[in-house]
Amino acid sequence: MNCPYGASATTREQPQKTTLGYRRFRCSACKHRFNERTGTPFNFLESPTDSVLLVVLWRLRYKLSLRDLAEMFLERGWEFTHEAVREWETRFAPLMAEQLRAKRRGQAGRSWYVDETYLKVHGKWCYLYRSLDEDGNLVDSRLSKKRDMEAAQRFFKQALTIVGHAPERVTTDGNTSYPRAVREILGSSVQHRPNTYLNNLLEQDHRGVKQCYYPMRGFGNFKSAACFCCAFDELRNYFRLRHATGKTMSLAEQRQLFRERLAALQLLMRMAL
């Protein structure tokens, strides 16, 4: 293992391990001592890496409060407070979202459905812009303090960066900000369909983030809300088993695919960190 301080390869493993069982090393060049987690975001944590990742995963995947997670892991023998869960979410949810974004880059379809929903942050209403393609796969999501032209333009710019190509058709509701934003950011050749009823697919999909939003009783600040919404959408899309309209899968296939994606996600996070 290379030294995280000087990147030297002249390191030697020590016979003693850390309290959590991680290997210790000593660098012959700079004389520093370190372990497997030194230089990673998991350094100085008092819980195992796999447990921390599992807490963050359950927090984003299921309708659980911070205290719910602390109680569930207490039964497994790990003691931490709900504030520790909040800290881990702040530190590792963006990293997970970043890895999943990079994994799906350029995979969205050519027909986008765009809409915004309301979320309360510190007692004030904010607007979550979301977009799906024709098969229901995630295009992008972005939390905004305002619902205006500038917010719509920023959302489309971010979506273009993630997807890598402009759509052929965009369906929105009757918000007057969308026609100009579509024309200026996506291009005048993109077909824009402003019709509320054609967006029923996306309107129903908003329920996912809403159901996880209710146990929290609102978000405390805008930064944490934006972090959670982005990571939640990315993880929900990653575990979405049917990526094509009308595709059928048996229950055994769904379970097997979930296990494979969970193992791939855990490996992806370890490699990234």
mmCIF file of C-alpha atoms in Angstrom:
data_model
loop_
_atom_site.group_PDB
_atom_site.id
_atom_site.type_symbol
_atom_site.label_atom_id
_atom_site.label_comp_id
_atom_site.label_asym_id
_atom_site.label_seq_id
_atom_site.Cartn_x
_atom_site.Cartn_y
_atom_site.Cartn_z
ATOM 1 C CA MET A 1 0.000 0.000 0.000
ATOM 2 C CA ASN A 2 1.364 3.420 -0.991
ATOM 3 C CA CYS A 3 1.950 6.043 1.689
ATOM 4 C CA PRO A 4 -0.898 8.626 1.746
ATOM 5 C CA TYR A 5 1.523 11.331 2.910
ATOM 6 C CA GLY A 6 4.294 11.108 0.315
ATOM 7 C CA ALA A 7 2.891 8.531 -2.157
ATOM 8 C CA SER A 8 5.933 6.365 -1.536
ATOM 9 C CA ALA A 9 5.715 2.653 -2.288
ATOM 10 C CA THR A 10 8.352 1.715 0.294
ATOM 11 C CA THR A 11 5.921 0.785 3.048
ATOM 12 C CA ARG A 12 5.928 -2.118 5.441
ATOM 13 C CA GLU A 13 2.934 -3.720 7.098
ATOM 14 C CA GLN A 14 2.980 -3.787 10.895
ATOM 15 C CA PRO A 15 1.961 -6.828 12.952
ATOM 16 C CA GLN A 16 -0.608 -4.903 15.027
ATOM 17 C CA LYS A 17 -3.994 -3.942 13.629
ATOM 18 C CA THR A 18 -6.364 -1.147 14.595
ATOM 19 C CA THR A 19 -9.211 -1.657 17.057
ATOM 20 C CA LEU A 20 -11.611 -2.218 14.156
ATOM 21 C CA GLY A 21 -9.258 -4.731 12.496
ATOM 22 C CA TYR A 22 -7.677 -2.560 9.787
ATOM 23 C CA ARG A 23 -4.043 -3.154 8.836
ATOM 24 C CA ARG A 24 -1.314 -0.742 9.936
ATOM 25 C CA PHE A 25 1.646 0.340 7.797
ATOM 26 C CA ARG A 26 4.873 2.296 8.224
ATOM 27 C CA CYS A 27 6.523 4.319 5.456
ATOM 28 C CA SER A 28 10.291 3.851 5.216
ATOM 29 C CA ALA A 29 10.729 7.171 3.393
ATOM 30 C CA CYS A 30 8.816 9.658 5.574
ATOM 31 C CA LYS A 31 8.577 7.453 8.722
ATOM 32 C CA HIS A 32 4.824 8.038 8.984
ATOM 33 C CA ARG A 33 2.528 5.377 10.411
ATOM 34 C CA PHE A 34 -0.900 4.907 8.847
ATOM 35 C CA ASN A 35 -3.679 2.370 8.320
ATOM 36 C CA GLU A 36 -5.929 1.312 5.445
ATOM 37 C CA ARG A 37 -8.345 4.224 5.956
ATOM 38 C CA THR A 38 -5.750 6.994 6.319
ATOM 39 C CA GLY A 39 -6.175 9.606 3.594
ATOM 40 C CA THR A 40 -9.758 8.592 2.824
ATOM 41 C CA PRO A 41 -13.024 10.225 3.986
ATOM 42 C CA PHE A 42 -13.425 7.296 6.403
ATOM 43 C CA ASN A 43 -10.355 8.284 8.427
ATOM 44 C CA PHE A 44 -10.942 8.871 12.174
ATOM 45 C CA LEU A 45 -14.323 7.094 12.102
ATOM 46 C CA GLU A 46 -15.066 4.869 15.086
ATOM 47 C CA SER A 47 -17.272 2.501 13.062
ATOM 48 C CA PRO A 48 -16.343 0.033 10.292
ATOM 49 C CA THR A 49 -16.468 1.278 6.715
ATOM 50 C CA ASP A 50 -19.060 -1.300 5.634
ATOM 51 C CA SER A 51 -21.389 -0.331 8.485
ATOM 52 C CA VAL A 52 -21.129 3.383 7.683
ATOM 53 C CA LEU A 53 -21.880 2.758 4.002
ATOM 54 C CA LEU A 54 -24.838 0.573 4.948
ATOM 55 C CA VAL A 55 -26.252 3.299 7.220
ATOM 56 C CA VAL A 56 -26.008 5.879 4.425
ATOM 57 C CA LEU A 57 -27.505 3.417 1.940
ATOM 58 C CA TRP A 58 -30.498 2.657 4.177
ATOM 59 C CA ARG A 59 -30.966 6.340 4.939
ATOM 60 C CA LEU A 60 -31.287 7.144 1.228
ATOM 61 C CA ARG A 61 -33.111 4.005 0.164
ATOM 62 C CA TYR A 62 -35.813 3.559 2.815
ATOM 63 C CA LYS A 63 -38.256 5.726 4.757
ATOM 64 C CA LEU A 64 -36.230 5.886 7.980
ATOM 65 C CA SER A 65 -35.445 8.752 10.315
ATOM 66 C CA LEU A 66 -32.020 9.356 11.845
ATOM 67 C CA ARG A 67 -33.133 7.863 15.161
ATOM 68 C CA ASP A 68 -34.635 4.809 13.419
ATOM 69 C CA LEU A 69 -31.230 3.920 11.980
ATOM 70 C CA ALA A 70 -29.447 4.396 15.318
ATOM 71 C CA GLU A 71 -31.916 2.017 16.994
ATOM 72 C CA MET A 72 -31.701 -0.594 14.239
ATOM 73 C CA PHE A 73 -27.908 -0.790 14.406
ATOM 74 C CA LEU A 74 -27.964 -0.770 18.220
ATOM 75 C CA GLU A 75 -29.669 -4.166 17.985
ATOM 76 C CA ARG A 76 -26.741 -5.301 15.818
ATOM 77 C CA GLY A 77 -24.201 -4.212 18.426
ATOM 78 C CA TRP A 78 -23.080 -0.852 16.980
ATOM 79 C CA GLU A 79 -23.650 2.219 19.146
ATOM 80 C CA PHE A 80 -23.873 5.663 17.540
ATOM 81 C CA THR A 81 -26.208 8.630 17.819
ATOM 82 C CA HIS A 82 -28.625 10.088 15.293
ATOM 83 C CA GLU A 83 -26.207 13.008 14.908
ATOM 84 C CA ALA A 84 -23.564 10.559 13.698
ATOM 85 C CA VAL A 85 -26.001 9.421 11.003
ATOM 86 C CA ARG A 86 -26.506 13.050 9.999
ATOM 87 C CA GLU A 87 -22.739 13.582 9.765
ATOM 88 C CA TRP A 88 -22.201 10.421 7.715
ATOM 89 C CA GLU A 89 -24.965 11.414 5.332
ATOM 90 C CA THR A 90 -23.375 14.837 4.840
ATOM 91 C CA ARG A 91 -19.930 13.327 4.197
ATOM 92 C CA PHE A 92 -20.701 10.267 2.092
ATOM 93 C CA ALA A 93 -24.030 10.808 0.324
ATOM 94 C CA PRO A 94 -22.472 13.327 -2.143
ATOM 95 C CA LEU A 95 -19.663 10.866 -2.885
ATOM 96 C CA MET A 96 -22.176 8.119 -3.591
ATOM 97 C CA ALA A 97 -24.229 10.427 -5.817
ATOM 98 C CA GLU A 98 -21.106 11.487 -7.711
ATOM 99 C CA GLN A 99 -20.116 7.893 -8.447
ATOM 100 C CA LEU A 100 -23.615 6.962 -9.613
ATOM 101 C CA ARG A 101 -23.825 10.068 -11.805
ATOM 102 C CA ALA A 102 -20.565 9.169 -13.500
ATOM 103 C CA LYS A 103 -21.780 5.582 -13.980
ATOM 104 C CA ARG A 104 -24.952 6.601 -15.862
ATOM 105 C CA ARG A 105 -23.441 9.464 -17.872
ATOM 106 C CA GLY A 106 -24.876 9.639 -21.388
ATOM 107 C CA GLN A 107 -27.543 6.965 -20.826
ATOM 108 C CA ALA A 108 -30.735 9.085 -20.862
ATOM 109 C CA GLY A 109 -33.197 8.836 -23.720
ATOM 110 C CA ARG A 110 -34.138 11.450 -26.325
ATOM 111 C CA SER A 111 -37.513 12.414 -24.851
ATOM 112 C CA TRP A 112 -37.480 14.253 -21.513
ATOM 113 C CA TYR A 113 -40.309 14.946 -19.083
ATOM 114 C CA VAL A 114 -39.558 17.922 -16.817
ATOM 115 C CA ASP A 115 -41.468 19.116 -13.773
ATOM 116 C CA GLU A 116 -40.889 20.603 -10.319
ATOM 117 C CA THR A 117 -42.327 19.714 -6.923
ATOM 118 C CA TYR A 118 -42.392 21.473 -3.564
ATOM 119 C CA LEU A 119 -40.262 20.697 -0.502
ATOM 120 C CA LYS A 120 -40.138 22.638 2.765
ATOM 121 C CA VAL A 121 -36.659 23.640 3.913
ATOM 122 C CA HIS A 122 -36.294 25.414 7.275
ATOM 123 C CA GLY A 123 -39.912 26.525 7.119
ATOM 124 C CA LYS A 124 -39.731 27.841 3.538
ATOM 125 C CA TRP A 125 -40.921 26.226 0.320
ATOM 126 C CA CYS A 126 -38.227 25.272 -2.194
ATOM 127 C CA TYR A 127 -38.559 23.700 -5.629
ATOM 128 C CA LEU A 128 -37.132 20.369 -6.711
ATOM 129 C CA TYR A 129 -36.661 20.261 -10.496
ATOM 130 C CA ARG A 130 -36.702 16.691 -11.816
ATOM 131 C CA SER A 131 -36.604 15.089 -15.244
ATOM 132 C CA LEU A 132 -37.214 11.560 -16.532
ATOM 133 C CA ASP A 133 -36.870 10.087 -19.995
ATOM 134 C CA GLU A 134 -39.533 8.163 -21.927
ATOM 135 C CA ASP A 135 -38.723 4.913 -20.062
ATOM 136 C CA GLY A 136 -38.909 6.513 -16.624
ATOM 137 C CA ASN A 137 -35.137 6.633 -16.095
ATOM 138 C CA LEU A 138 -33.629 9.611 -14.293
ATOM 139 C CA VAL A 139 -32.244 12.446 -16.396
ATOM 140 C CA ASP A 140 -31.357 14.830 -13.564
ATOM 141 C CA SER A 141 -32.647 16.589 -10.443
ATOM 142 C CA ARG A 142 -31.814 19.911 -8.817
ATOM 143 C CA LEU A 143 -33.145 21.743 -5.754
ATOM 144 C CA SER A 144 -33.719 25.485 -6.159
ATOM 145 C CA LYS A 145 -34.786 28.238 -3.789
ATOM 146 C CA LYS A 146 -36.762 29.921 -6.571
ATOM 147 C CA ARG A 147 -39.053 28.874 -9.414
ATOM 148 C CA ASP A 148 -38.136 31.229 -12.225
ATOM 149 C CA MET A 149 -36.302 31.514 -15.536
ATOM 150 C CA GLU A 150 -32.825 31.373 -14.001
ATOM 151 C CA ALA A 151 -33.639 28.226 -12.030
ATOM 152 C CA ALA A 152 -34.993 26.460 -15.133
ATOM 153 C CA GLN A 153 -31.931 27.430 -17.177
ATOM 154 C CA ARG A 154 -29.563 26.150 -14.485
ATOM 155 C CA PHE A 155 -31.435 22.867 -14.347
ATOM 156 C CA PHE A 156 -31.194 22.327 -18.119
ATOM 157 C CA LYS A 157 -27.485 23.241 -18.122
ATOM 158 C CA GLN A 158 -26.815 20.716 -15.371
ATOM 159 C CA ALA A 159 -28.853 18.057 -17.177
ATOM 160 C CA LEU A 160 -26.865 18.603 -20.378
ATOM 161 C CA THR A 161 -23.619 18.192 -18.462
ATOM 162 C CA ILE A 162 -24.756 14.903 -16.953
ATOM 163 C CA VAL A 163 -26.425 13.394 -20.036
ATOM 164 C CA GLY A 164 -24.016 14.727 -22.650
ATOM 165 C CA HIS A 165 -26.588 15.368 -25.376
ATOM 166 C CA ALA A 166 -29.706 17.449 -25.925
ATOM 167 C CA PRO A 167 -33.091 15.712 -26.209
ATOM 168 C CA GLU A 168 -35.256 15.672 -29.292
ATOM 169 C CA ARG A 169 -38.416 16.445 -27.328
ATOM 170 C CA VAL A 170 -39.163 18.037 -23.932
ATOM 171 C CA THR A 171 -42.539 17.815 -22.175
ATOM 172 C CA THR A 172 -43.303 20.316 -19.401
ATOM 173 C CA ASP A 173 -46.295 21.823 -17.622
ATOM 174 C CA GLY A 174 -47.611 25.327 -18.255
ATOM 175 C CA ASN A 175 -44.816 27.147 -16.411
ATOM 176 C CA THR A 176 -44.013 30.231 -18.498
ATOM 177 C CA SER A 177 -40.275 29.919 -17.760
ATOM 178 C CA TYR A 178 -39.836 26.710 -19.718
ATOM 179 C CA PRO A 179 -40.302 27.812 -23.364
ATOM 180 C CA ARG A 180 -37.490 30.341 -23.263
ATOM 181 C CA ALA A 181 -35.236 28.119 -21.123
ATOM 182 C CA VAL A 182 -35.658 25.217 -23.545
ATOM 183 C CA ARG A 183 -34.995 27.433 -26.543
ATOM 184 C CA GLU A 184 -31.887 29.126 -25.116
ATOM 185 C CA ILE A 185 -30.231 26.172 -23.358
ATOM 186 C CA LEU A 186 -31.322 23.067 -25.290
ATOM 187 C CA GLY A 187 -31.691 24.700 -28.695
ATOM 188 C CA SER A 188 -34.473 25.880 -30.958
ATOM 189 C CA SER A 189 -34.576 22.529 -32.784
ATOM 190 C CA VAL A 190 -35.860 20.743 -29.674
ATOM 191 C CA GLN A 191 -39.608 20.099 -29.756
ATOM 192 C CA HIS A 192 -41.270 21.571 -26.670
ATOM 193 C CA ARG A 193 -44.657 20.232 -25.558
ATOM 194 C CA PRO A 194 -46.193 22.364 -22.763
ATOM 195 C CA ASN A 195 -48.980 20.083 -21.587
ATOM 196 C CA THR A 196 -49.785 19.300 -17.945
ATOM 197 C CA TYR A 197 -51.568 16.004 -18.623
ATOM 198 C CA LEU A 198 -48.693 14.533 -20.652
ATOM 199 C CA ASN A 199 -46.508 14.806 -17.535
ATOM 200 C CA ASN A 200 -48.517 12.315 -15.462
ATOM 201 C CA LEU A 201 -45.580 9.870 -15.462
ATOM 202 C CA LEU A 202 -43.373 12.397 -13.696
ATOM 203 C CA GLU A 203 -46.107 13.691 -11.410
ATOM 204 C CA GLN A 204 -46.571 10.190 -10.005
ATOM 205 C CA ASP A 205 -42.826 9.688 -9.668
ATOM 206 C CA HIS A 206 -42.564 12.651 -7.275
ATOM 207 C CA ARG A 207 -44.089 10.423 -4.611
ATOM 208 C CA GLY A 208 -40.758 8.669 -4.092
ATOM 209 C CA VAL A 209 -38.931 11.652 -2.605
ATOM 210 C CA LYS A 210 -42.100 12.854 -0.895
ATOM 211 C CA GLN A 211 -42.464 9.598 1.047
ATOM 212 C CA CYS A 212 -38.889 9.829 2.339
ATOM 213 C CA TYR A 213 -39.397 13.526 3.061
ATOM 214 C CA TYR A 214 -42.328 13.066 5.469
ATOM 215 C CA PRO A 215 -40.488 11.160 8.278
ATOM 216 C CA MET A 216 -37.919 13.978 8.432
ATOM 217 C CA ARG A 217 -40.549 16.647 9.152
ATOM 218 C CA GLY A 218 -38.752 18.949 6.739
ATOM 219 C CA PHE A 219 -35.085 19.731 6.124
ATOM 220 C CA GLY A 220 -33.006 21.932 8.413
ATOM 221 C CA ASN A 221 -30.994 23.774 5.776
ATOM 222 C CA PHE A 222 -30.826 24.094 2.013
ATOM 223 C CA LYS A 223 -27.422 22.448 1.544
ATOM 224 C CA SER A 224 -28.396 19.225 3.327
ATOM 225 C CA ALA A 225 -31.738 19.149 1.481
ATOM 226 C CA ALA A 226 -30.044 19.517 -1.920
ATOM 227 C CA CYS A 227 -27.518 16.818 -0.994
ATOM 228 C CA PHE A 228 -30.208 14.367 0.106
ATOM 229 C CA CYS A 229 -32.508 14.925 -2.904
ATOM 230 C CA CYS A 230 -29.688 14.436 -5.407
ATOM 231 C CA ALA A 231 -28.329 11.292 -3.732
ATOM 232 C CA PHE A 232 -31.831 9.880 -3.221
ATOM 233 C CA ASP A 233 -32.739 10.219 -6.905
ATOM 234 C CA GLU A 234 -29.427 8.746 -8.055
ATOM 235 C CA LEU A 235 -29.689 5.746 -5.737
ATOM 236 C CA ARG A 236 -33.362 5.164 -6.536
ATOM 237 C CA ASN A 237 -32.598 5.185 -10.247
ATOM 238 C CA TYR A 238 -29.630 2.838 -9.740
ATOM 239 C CA PHE A 239 -31.803 0.233 -8.003
ATOM 240 C CA ARG A 240 -34.619 0.637 -10.511
ATOM 241 C CA LEU A 241 -34.865 -2.874 -11.934
ATOM 242 C CA ARG A 242 -36.911 -2.199 -15.071
ATOM 243 C CA HIS A 243 -35.043 0.272 -17.287
ATOM 244 C CA ALA A 244 -37.380 -0.218 -20.262
ATOM 245 C CA THR A 245 -41.118 0.345 -20.548
ATOM 246 C CA GLY A 246 -43.156 -2.873 -20.493
ATOM 247 C CA LYS A 247 -40.243 -5.077 -19.395
ATOM 248 C CA THR A 248 -41.269 -7.932 -17.089
ATOM 249 C CA MET A 249 -39.100 -9.714 -14.521
ATOM 250 C CA SER A 250 -39.773 -12.574 -12.136
ATOM 251 C CA LEU A 251 -39.366 -12.060 -8.392
ATOM 252 C CA ALA A 252 -36.285 -14.302 -8.361
ATOM 253 C CA GLU A 253 -34.698 -12.200 -11.114
ATOM 254 C CA GLN A 254 -35.482 -8.994 -9.222
ATOM 255 C CA ARG A 255 -33.862 -10.298 -6.044
ATOM 256 C CA GLN A 256 -30.774 -11.507 -7.869
ATOM 257 C CA LEU A 257 -30.400 -8.228 -9.731
ATOM 258 C CA PHE A 258 -30.756 -6.259 -6.480
ATOM 259 C CA ARG A 259 -28.007 -8.339 -4.851
ATOM 260 C CA GLU A 260 -25.705 -7.812 -7.831
ATOM 261 C CA ARG A 261 -26.231 -4.054 -7.888
ATOM 262 C CA LEU A 262 -25.768 -3.771 -4.137
ATOM 263 C CA ALA A 263 -22.466 -5.645 -4.318
ATOM 264 C CA ALA A 264 -21.366 -3.533 -7.309
ATOM 265 C CA LEU A 265 -22.232 -0.314 -5.451
ATOM 266 C CA GLN A 266 -20.247 -1.353 -2.362
ATOM 267 C CA LEU A 267 -17.262 -2.226 -4.545
ATOM 268 C CA LEU A 268 -17.588 1.054 -6.442
ATOM 269 C CA MET A 269 -17.541 3.073 -3.210
ATOM 270 C CA ARG A 270 -14.498 1.237 -1.872
ATOM 271 C CA MET A 271 -12.577 1.813 -5.107
ATOM 272 C CA ALA A 272 -13.564 5.497 -5.191
ATOM 273 C CA LEU A 273 -12.443 6.109 -1.626
#
